[in-house]
Amino acid sequence: MTEEEKIFSGRLFDARSKELKDIKHKAHILCQKFNSMDEYDENRLPVIKEFIGSIGDKYYFQGPIQFNYGCHTFIGENFFANFNTTIMDDGRIYIGNHVMFGPNVSLMATTHPLIAQERLAMQYKDGHVSTSEYAEEIHIGNNVWIACNVVICGGVSIGDNAVIGAGSIVIKDIPANYLAYGNPCKPVRPITEKDSKLSLL
């Protein structure tokens, strides 16, 4: 079993293995390239398609961005991300259509064992010791708004039309059509017609 296969089967994996470092390296180099380009450069946004798993035809990243793998992330149509998007996509990440990220949003589809000895359990004959990791997928539905400074942890699903308030740490599922916020993030109330701001047009 390869180290990447271990990720997808829910096993502990060696993130420092050459196999995984080689996969990540492509995304890291292309993120550097993207971040160095002017936002009006017509060649900037197409850089995303060179490393992403898949993405719709219409999307925008303000940048800077940092993806860990890139190829483990799958994004729908009409995606928008503001400054400082960080995506640790060791586990696969699925993002629906018409999703918006505020500044400083982080998706963290990887973690380490809590027991210290287990974090150092991967010891190899050549003397190499790796900090063990395991990863769970993140699923974000359609029409979701993730406000600024939100962290979404692995294993979380966020339902369609949900809004995650600023500064939230999301460690549990959020139902569709709900406003949720806090640390830890919790569903606060359904979003209803009373929330309409069409009168401001």
PDB file of C-alpha atoms in Angstrom:
ATOM      1  CA  MET A   1       0.000   0.000   0.000  1.00  0.00           C
ATOM      2  CA  THR A   2       1.399   3.397  -0.974  1.00  0.00           C
ATOM      3  CA  GLU A   3       1.474   6.300   1.479  1.00  0.00           C
ATOM      4  CA  GLU A   4      -1.225   8.080  -0.553  1.00  0.00           C
ATOM      5  CA  GLU A   5      -3.402   4.958  -0.412  1.00  0.00           C
ATOM      6  CA  LYS A   6      -2.940   4.949   3.372  1.00  0.00           C
ATOM      7  CA  ILE A   7      -4.350   8.486   3.500  1.00  0.00           C
ATOM      8  CA  PHE A   8      -7.508   7.522   1.642  1.00  0.00           C
ATOM      9  CA  SER A   9      -7.993   4.310   3.661  1.00  0.00           C
ATOM     10  CA  GLY A  10      -7.909   6.223   6.970  1.00  0.00           C
ATOM     11  CA  ARG A  11      -4.562   4.809   8.143  1.00  0.00           C
ATOM     12  CA  LEU A  12      -1.602   6.610   9.680  1.00  0.00           C
ATOM     13  CA  PHE A  13       0.715   7.856   6.946  1.00  0.00           C
ATOM     14  CA  ASP A  14       4.199   9.319   6.605  1.00  0.00           C
ATOM     15  CA  ALA A  15       3.796  12.860   5.281  1.00  0.00           C
ATOM     16  CA  ARG A  16       7.580  13.144   4.983  1.00  0.00           C
ATOM     17  CA  SER A  17       7.919  10.212   2.614  1.00  0.00           C
ATOM     18  CA  LYS A  18       9.438  11.036  -0.763  1.00  0.00           C
ATOM     19  CA  GLU A  19       6.289   9.744  -2.455  1.00  0.00           C
ATOM     20  CA  LEU A  20       4.082  12.332  -0.767  1.00  0.00           C
ATOM     21  CA  LYS A  21       6.672  15.102  -0.820  1.00  0.00           C
ATOM     22  CA  ASP A  22       6.911  14.714  -4.589  1.00  0.00           C
ATOM     23  CA  ILE A  23       3.113  15.033  -4.968  1.00  0.00           C
ATOM     24  CA  LYS A  24       2.989  18.089  -2.709  1.00  0.00           C
ATOM     25  CA  HIS A  25       5.994  19.741  -4.319  1.00  0.00           C
ATOM     26  CA  LYS A  26       4.118  20.462  -7.535  1.00  0.00           C
ATOM     27  CA  ALA A  27       1.362  22.315  -5.656  1.00  0.00           C
ATOM     28  CA  HIS A  28       3.861  24.194  -3.488  1.00  0.00           C
ATOM     29  CA  ILE A  29       5.852  25.443  -6.493  1.00  0.00           C
ATOM     30  CA  LEU A  30       2.722  26.459  -8.393  1.00  0.00           C
ATOM     31  CA  CYS A  31       1.297  28.261  -5.350  1.00  0.00           C
ATOM     32  CA  GLN A  32       4.548  30.239  -5.164  1.00  0.00           C
ATOM     33  CA  LYS A  33       4.188  31.058  -8.855  1.00  0.00           C
ATOM     34  CA  PHE A  34       0.555  32.150  -8.422  1.00  0.00           C
ATOM     35  CA  ASN A  35       1.384  34.286  -5.386  1.00  0.00           C
ATOM     36  CA  SER A  36       4.177  36.089  -7.265  1.00  0.00           C
ATOM     37  CA  MET A  37       1.937  37.102 -10.178  1.00  0.00           C
ATOM     38  CA  ASP A  38      -0.020  40.334 -10.542  1.00  0.00           C
ATOM     39  CA  GLU A  39      -3.739  39.911  -9.911  1.00  0.00           C
ATOM     40  CA  TYR A  40      -4.503  41.376 -13.352  1.00  0.00           C
ATOM     41  CA  ASP A  41      -2.195  38.934 -15.149  1.00  0.00           C
ATOM     42  CA  GLU A  42      -4.467  36.834 -17.372  1.00  0.00           C
ATOM     43  CA  ASN A  43      -2.150  33.855 -16.896  1.00  0.00           C
ATOM     44  CA  ARG A  44      -2.529  33.877 -13.093  1.00  0.00           C
ATOM     45  CA  LEU A  45      -5.841  32.085 -12.521  1.00  0.00           C
ATOM     46  CA  PRO A  46      -5.078  29.260 -14.990  1.00  0.00           C
ATOM     47  CA  VAL A  47      -2.151  28.263 -12.726  1.00  0.00           C
ATOM     48  CA  ILE A  48      -4.761  26.808 -10.335  1.00  0.00           C
ATOM     49  CA  LYS A  49      -5.825  24.235 -12.924  1.00  0.00           C
ATOM     50  CA  GLU A  50      -2.249  22.954 -13.170  1.00  0.00           C
ATOM     51  CA  PHE A  51      -2.416  21.377  -9.680  1.00  0.00           C
ATOM     52  CA  ILE A  52      -6.049  21.231  -8.508  1.00  0.00           C
ATOM     53  CA  GLY A  53      -8.018  17.958  -8.545  1.00  0.00           C
ATOM     54  CA  SER A  54     -10.820  19.721 -10.424  1.00  0.00           C
ATOM     55  CA  ILE A  55     -12.491  23.128 -10.478  1.00  0.00           C
ATOM     56  CA  GLY A  56     -15.313  24.799 -12.414  1.00  0.00           C
ATOM     57  CA  ASP A  57     -14.739  27.130 -15.335  1.00  0.00           C
ATOM     58  CA  LYS A  58     -15.458  30.261 -13.277  1.00  0.00           C
ATOM     59  CA  TYR A  59     -13.440  30.833 -10.098  1.00  0.00           C
ATOM     60  CA  TYR A  60     -11.340  33.473  -8.356  1.00  0.00           C
ATOM     61  CA  PHE A  61      -8.603  33.365  -5.721  1.00  0.00           C
ATOM     62  CA  GLN A  62      -7.419  36.741  -4.464  1.00  0.00           C
ATOM     63  CA  GLY A  63      -4.237  35.193  -3.075  1.00  0.00           C
ATOM     64  CA  PRO A  64      -1.932  34.529  -1.489  1.00  0.00           C
ATOM     65  CA  ILE A  65      -2.881  30.845  -1.435  1.00  0.00           C
ATOM     66  CA  GLN A  66      -1.314  27.694  -0.034  1.00  0.00           C
ATOM     67  CA  PHE A  67      -2.414  24.184  -0.970  1.00  0.00           C
ATOM     68  CA  ASN A  68      -0.707  21.130   0.507  1.00  0.00           C
ATOM     69  CA  TYR A  69      -1.529  18.699  -2.329  1.00  0.00           C
ATOM     70  CA  GLY A  70      -4.007  20.526  -4.534  1.00  0.00           C
ATOM     71  CA  CYS A  71      -4.812  17.343  -6.429  1.00  0.00           C
ATOM     72  CA  HIS A  72      -6.883  16.158  -3.437  1.00  0.00           C
ATOM     73  CA  THR A  73      -9.241  19.180  -3.704  1.00  0.00           C
ATOM     74  CA  PHE A  74     -12.346  19.258  -5.924  1.00  0.00           C
ATOM     75  CA  ILE A  75     -14.207  22.567  -6.350  1.00  0.00           C
ATOM     76  CA  GLY A  76     -17.440  23.332  -8.199  1.00  0.00           C
ATOM     77  CA  GLU A  77     -18.507  26.273 -10.329  1.00  0.00           C
ATOM     78  CA  ASN A  78     -18.284  29.983  -9.435  1.00  0.00           C
ATOM     79  CA  PHE A  79     -15.928  29.694  -6.447  1.00  0.00           C
ATOM     80  CA  PHE A  80     -14.503  32.782  -4.708  1.00  0.00           C
ATOM     81  CA  ALA A  81     -11.709  32.923  -2.133  1.00  0.00           C
ATOM     82  CA  ASN A  82     -10.403  36.097  -0.514  1.00  0.00           C
ATOM     83  CA  PHE A  83      -6.896  36.669   0.924  1.00  0.00           C
ATOM     84  CA  ASN A  84      -4.816  33.934   2.584  1.00  0.00           C
ATOM     85  CA  THR A  85      -6.658  30.747   1.685  1.00  0.00           C
ATOM     86  CA  THR A  86      -4.915  27.725   3.239  1.00  0.00           C
ATOM     87  CA  ILE A  87      -5.973  24.228   2.194  1.00  0.00           C
ATOM     88  CA  MET A  88      -4.337  21.250   3.918  1.00  0.00           C
ATOM     89  CA  ASP A  89      -5.860  18.664   1.623  1.00  0.00           C
ATOM     90  CA  ASP A  90      -4.112  15.529   2.803  1.00  0.00           C
ATOM     91  CA  GLY A  91      -7.606  14.034   2.978  1.00  0.00           C
ATOM     92  CA  ARG A  92      -9.853  14.812   0.032  1.00  0.00           C
ATOM     93  CA  ILE A  93     -11.815  18.074   0.102  1.00  0.00           C
ATOM     94  CA  TYR A  94     -15.050  18.563  -1.844  1.00  0.00           C
ATOM     95  CA  ILE A  95     -16.458  22.075  -2.315  1.00  0.00           C
ATOM     96  CA  GLY A  96     -19.768  22.672  -4.104  1.00  0.00           C
ATOM     97  CA  ASN A  97     -20.984  25.372  -6.479  1.00  0.00           C
ATOM     98  CA  HIS A  98     -21.241  29.094  -5.639  1.00  0.00           C
ATOM     99  CA  VAL A  99     -19.106  28.878  -2.485  1.00  0.00           C
ATOM    100  CA  MET A 100     -17.440  31.970  -1.015  1.00  0.00           C
ATOM    101  CA  PHE A 101     -14.459  32.151   1.378  1.00  0.00           C
ATOM    102  CA  GLY A 102     -13.614  35.274   3.362  1.00  0.00           C
ATOM    103  CA  PRO A 103     -10.027  36.219   4.267  1.00  0.00           C
ATOM    104  CA  ASN A 104      -7.869  33.758   6.225  1.00  0.00           C
ATOM    105  CA  VAL A 105     -10.017  30.656   5.756  1.00  0.00           C
ATOM    106  CA  SER A 106      -8.231  27.375   6.510  1.00  0.00           C
ATOM    107  CA  LEU A 107      -9.387  23.857   5.618  1.00  0.00           C
ATOM    108  CA  MET A 108      -7.473  21.292   7.686  1.00  0.00           C
ATOM    109  CA  ALA A 109      -8.132  17.775   6.390  1.00  0.00           C
ATOM    110  CA  THR A 110      -5.278  16.248   8.374  1.00  0.00           C
ATOM    111  CA  THR A 111      -4.309  15.778  12.008  1.00  0.00           C
ATOM    112  CA  HIS A 112      -1.998  13.883  14.369  1.00  0.00           C
ATOM    113  CA  PRO A 113      -2.641  11.281  17.104  1.00  0.00           C
ATOM    114  CA  LEU A 114      -3.165  12.766  20.569  1.00  0.00           C
ATOM    115  CA  ILE A 115      -0.855  10.251  22.276  1.00  0.00           C
ATOM    116  CA  ALA A 116       2.710  11.539  21.928  1.00  0.00           C
ATOM    117  CA  GLN A 117       4.293   8.124  21.384  1.00  0.00           C
ATOM    118  CA  GLU A 118       1.896   7.444  18.513  1.00  0.00           C
ATOM    119  CA  ARG A 119       2.952  10.669  16.803  1.00  0.00           C
ATOM    120  CA  LEU A 120       6.478   9.223  16.712  1.00  0.00           C
ATOM    121  CA  ALA A 121       5.481   5.640  15.914  1.00  0.00           C
ATOM    122  CA  MET A 122       6.796   5.665  12.351  1.00  0.00           C
ATOM    123  CA  GLN A 123      10.452   4.692  12.718  1.00  0.00           C
ATOM    124  CA  TYR A 124      12.316   3.224   9.798  1.00  0.00           C
ATOM    125  CA  LYS A 125      15.448   1.046   9.434  1.00  0.00           C
ATOM    126  CA  ASP A 126      17.347   3.940   7.877  1.00  0.00           C
ATOM    127  CA  GLY A 127      16.839   5.999  11.049  1.00  0.00           C
ATOM    128  CA  HIS A 128      14.099   8.143   9.548  1.00  0.00           C
ATOM    129  CA  VAL A 129      11.396   9.077  12.070  1.00  0.00           C
ATOM    130  CA  SER A 130       8.187  10.659  10.851  1.00  0.00           C
ATOM    131  CA  THR A 131       5.437  12.425  12.756  1.00  0.00           C
ATOM    132  CA  SER A 132       2.392  10.239  12.118  1.00  0.00           C
ATOM    133  CA  GLU A 133      -0.682  11.774  10.532  1.00  0.00           C
ATOM    134  CA  TYR A 134      -4.155  10.642   9.552  1.00  0.00           C
ATOM    135  CA  ALA A 135      -6.743  12.452   7.498  1.00  0.00           C
ATOM    136  CA  GLU A 136     -10.503  12.760   7.120  1.00  0.00           C
ATOM    137  CA  GLU A 137     -12.399  14.329   4.237  1.00  0.00           C
ATOM    138  CA  ILE A 138     -14.110  17.724   4.297  1.00  0.00           C
ATOM    139  CA  HIS A 139     -17.385  18.279   2.420  1.00  0.00           C
ATOM    140  CA  ILE A 140     -18.782  21.768   1.779  1.00  0.00           C
ATOM    141  CA  GLY A 141     -22.137  22.005   0.007  1.00  0.00           C
ATOM    142  CA  ASN A 142     -23.490  24.460  -2.553  1.00  0.00           C
ATOM    143  CA  ASN A 143     -24.069  28.174  -1.902  1.00  0.00           C
ATOM    144  CA  VAL A 144     -22.051  28.192   1.327  1.00  0.00           C
ATOM    145  CA  TRP A 145     -20.403  31.333   2.712  1.00  0.00           C
ATOM    146  CA  ILE A 146     -17.405  30.830   5.003  1.00  0.00           C
ATOM    147  CA  ALA A 147     -16.601  34.166   6.673  1.00  0.00           C
ATOM    148  CA  CYS A 148     -13.152  35.443   7.668  1.00  0.00           C
ATOM    149  CA  ASN A 149     -10.744  33.618   9.995  1.00  0.00           C
ATOM    150  CA  VAL A 150     -12.661  30.319   9.956  1.00  0.00           C
ATOM    151  CA  VAL A 151     -10.922  26.964  10.465  1.00  0.00           C
ATOM    152  CA  ILE A 152     -12.688  23.832   9.224  1.00  0.00           C
ATOM    153  CA  CYS A 153     -11.281  20.551  10.525  1.00  0.00           C
ATOM    154  CA  GLY A 154     -11.226  17.126   8.901  1.00  0.00           C
ATOM    155  CA  GLY A 155     -14.316  14.942   9.034  1.00  0.00           C
ATOM    156  CA  VAL A 156     -16.712  17.900   8.782  1.00  0.00           C
ATOM    157  CA  SER A 157     -19.636  18.295   6.368  1.00  0.00           C
ATOM    158  CA  ILE A 158     -21.330  21.658   5.847  1.00  0.00           C
ATOM    159  CA  GLY A 159     -24.773  21.615   4.259  1.00  0.00           C
ATOM    160  CA  ASP A 160     -26.060  23.659   1.326  1.00  0.00           C
ATOM    161  CA  ASN A 161     -26.783  27.371   1.878  1.00  0.00           C
ATOM    162  CA  ALA A 162     -25.104  27.450   5.299  1.00  0.00           C
ATOM    163  CA  VAL A 163     -23.178  30.474   6.589  1.00  0.00           C
ATOM    164  CA  ILE A 164     -20.226  30.063   8.962  1.00  0.00           C
ATOM    165  CA  GLY A 165     -19.605  33.189  11.052  1.00  0.00           C
ATOM    166  CA  ALA A 166     -16.254  34.925  11.417  1.00  0.00           C
ATOM    167  CA  GLY A 167     -13.644  33.345  13.662  1.00  0.00           C
ATOM    168  CA  SER A 168     -15.375  29.983  13.974  1.00  0.00           C
ATOM    169  CA  ILE A 169     -13.618  26.657  14.542  1.00  0.00           C
ATOM    170  CA  VAL A 170     -15.724  23.991  12.825  1.00  0.00           C
ATOM    171  CA  ILE A 171     -15.242  20.504  14.276  1.00  0.00           C
ATOM    172  CA  LYS A 172     -18.745  19.062  13.782  1.00  0.00           C
ATOM    173  CA  ASP A 173     -21.209  18.914  10.899  1.00  0.00           C
ATOM    174  CA  ILE A 174     -23.342  21.969  10.157  1.00  0.00           C
ATOM    175  CA  PRO A 175     -26.825  21.430   8.665  1.00  0.00           C
ATOM    176  CA  ALA A 176     -28.079  23.031   5.475  1.00  0.00           C
ATOM    177  CA  ASN A 177     -29.684  26.484   5.613  1.00  0.00           C
ATOM    178  CA  TYR A 178     -28.222  27.351   9.021  1.00  0.00           C
ATOM    179  CA  LEU A 179     -26.220  30.249  10.388  1.00  0.00           C
ATOM    180  CA  ALA A 180     -23.472  28.758  12.553  1.00  0.00           C
ATOM    181  CA  TYR A 181     -20.648  30.339  14.510  1.00  0.00           C
ATOM    182  CA  GLY A 182     -18.472  30.059  17.594  1.00  0.00           C
ATOM    183  CA  ASN A 183     -15.565  28.083  18.995  1.00  0.00           C
ATOM    184  CA  PRO A 184     -16.503  25.344  18.717  1.00  0.00           C
ATOM    185  CA  CYS A 185     -18.861  26.274  15.877  1.00  0.00           C
ATOM    186  CA  LYS A 186     -22.515  25.391  16.480  1.00  0.00           C
ATOM    187  CA  PRO A 187     -25.711  25.865  14.465  1.00  0.00           C
ATOM    188  CA  VAL A 188     -27.356  28.991  15.882  1.00  0.00           C
ATOM    189  CA  ARG A 189     -30.557  29.354  13.859  1.00  0.00           C
ATOM    190  CA  PRO A 190     -32.070  28.695  10.438  1.00  0.00           C
ATOM    191  CA  ILE A 191     -31.557  31.339   7.787  1.00  0.00           C
ATOM    192  CA  THR A 192     -34.988  32.701   6.817  1.00  0.00           C
ATOM    193  CA  GLU A 193     -36.659  35.373   4.678  1.00  0.00           C
ATOM    194  CA  LYS A 194     -36.281  37.711   7.673  1.00  0.00           C
ATOM    195  CA  ASP A 195     -32.553  37.799   6.831  1.00  0.00           C
ATOM    196  CA  SER A 196     -33.220  39.314   3.400  1.00  0.00           C
ATOM    197  CA  LYS A 197     -31.237  42.433   2.479  1.00  0.00           C
ATOM    198  CA  LEU A 198     -32.856  43.006  -0.933  1.00  0.00           C
ATOM    199  CA  SER A 199     -34.189  46.296   0.413  1.00  0.00           C
ATOM    200  CA  LEU A 200     -30.603  47.580   0.368  1.00  0.00           C
ATOM    201  CA  LEU A 201     -30.401  47.310  -3.423  1.00  0.00           C
TER     202      LEU A 201
END
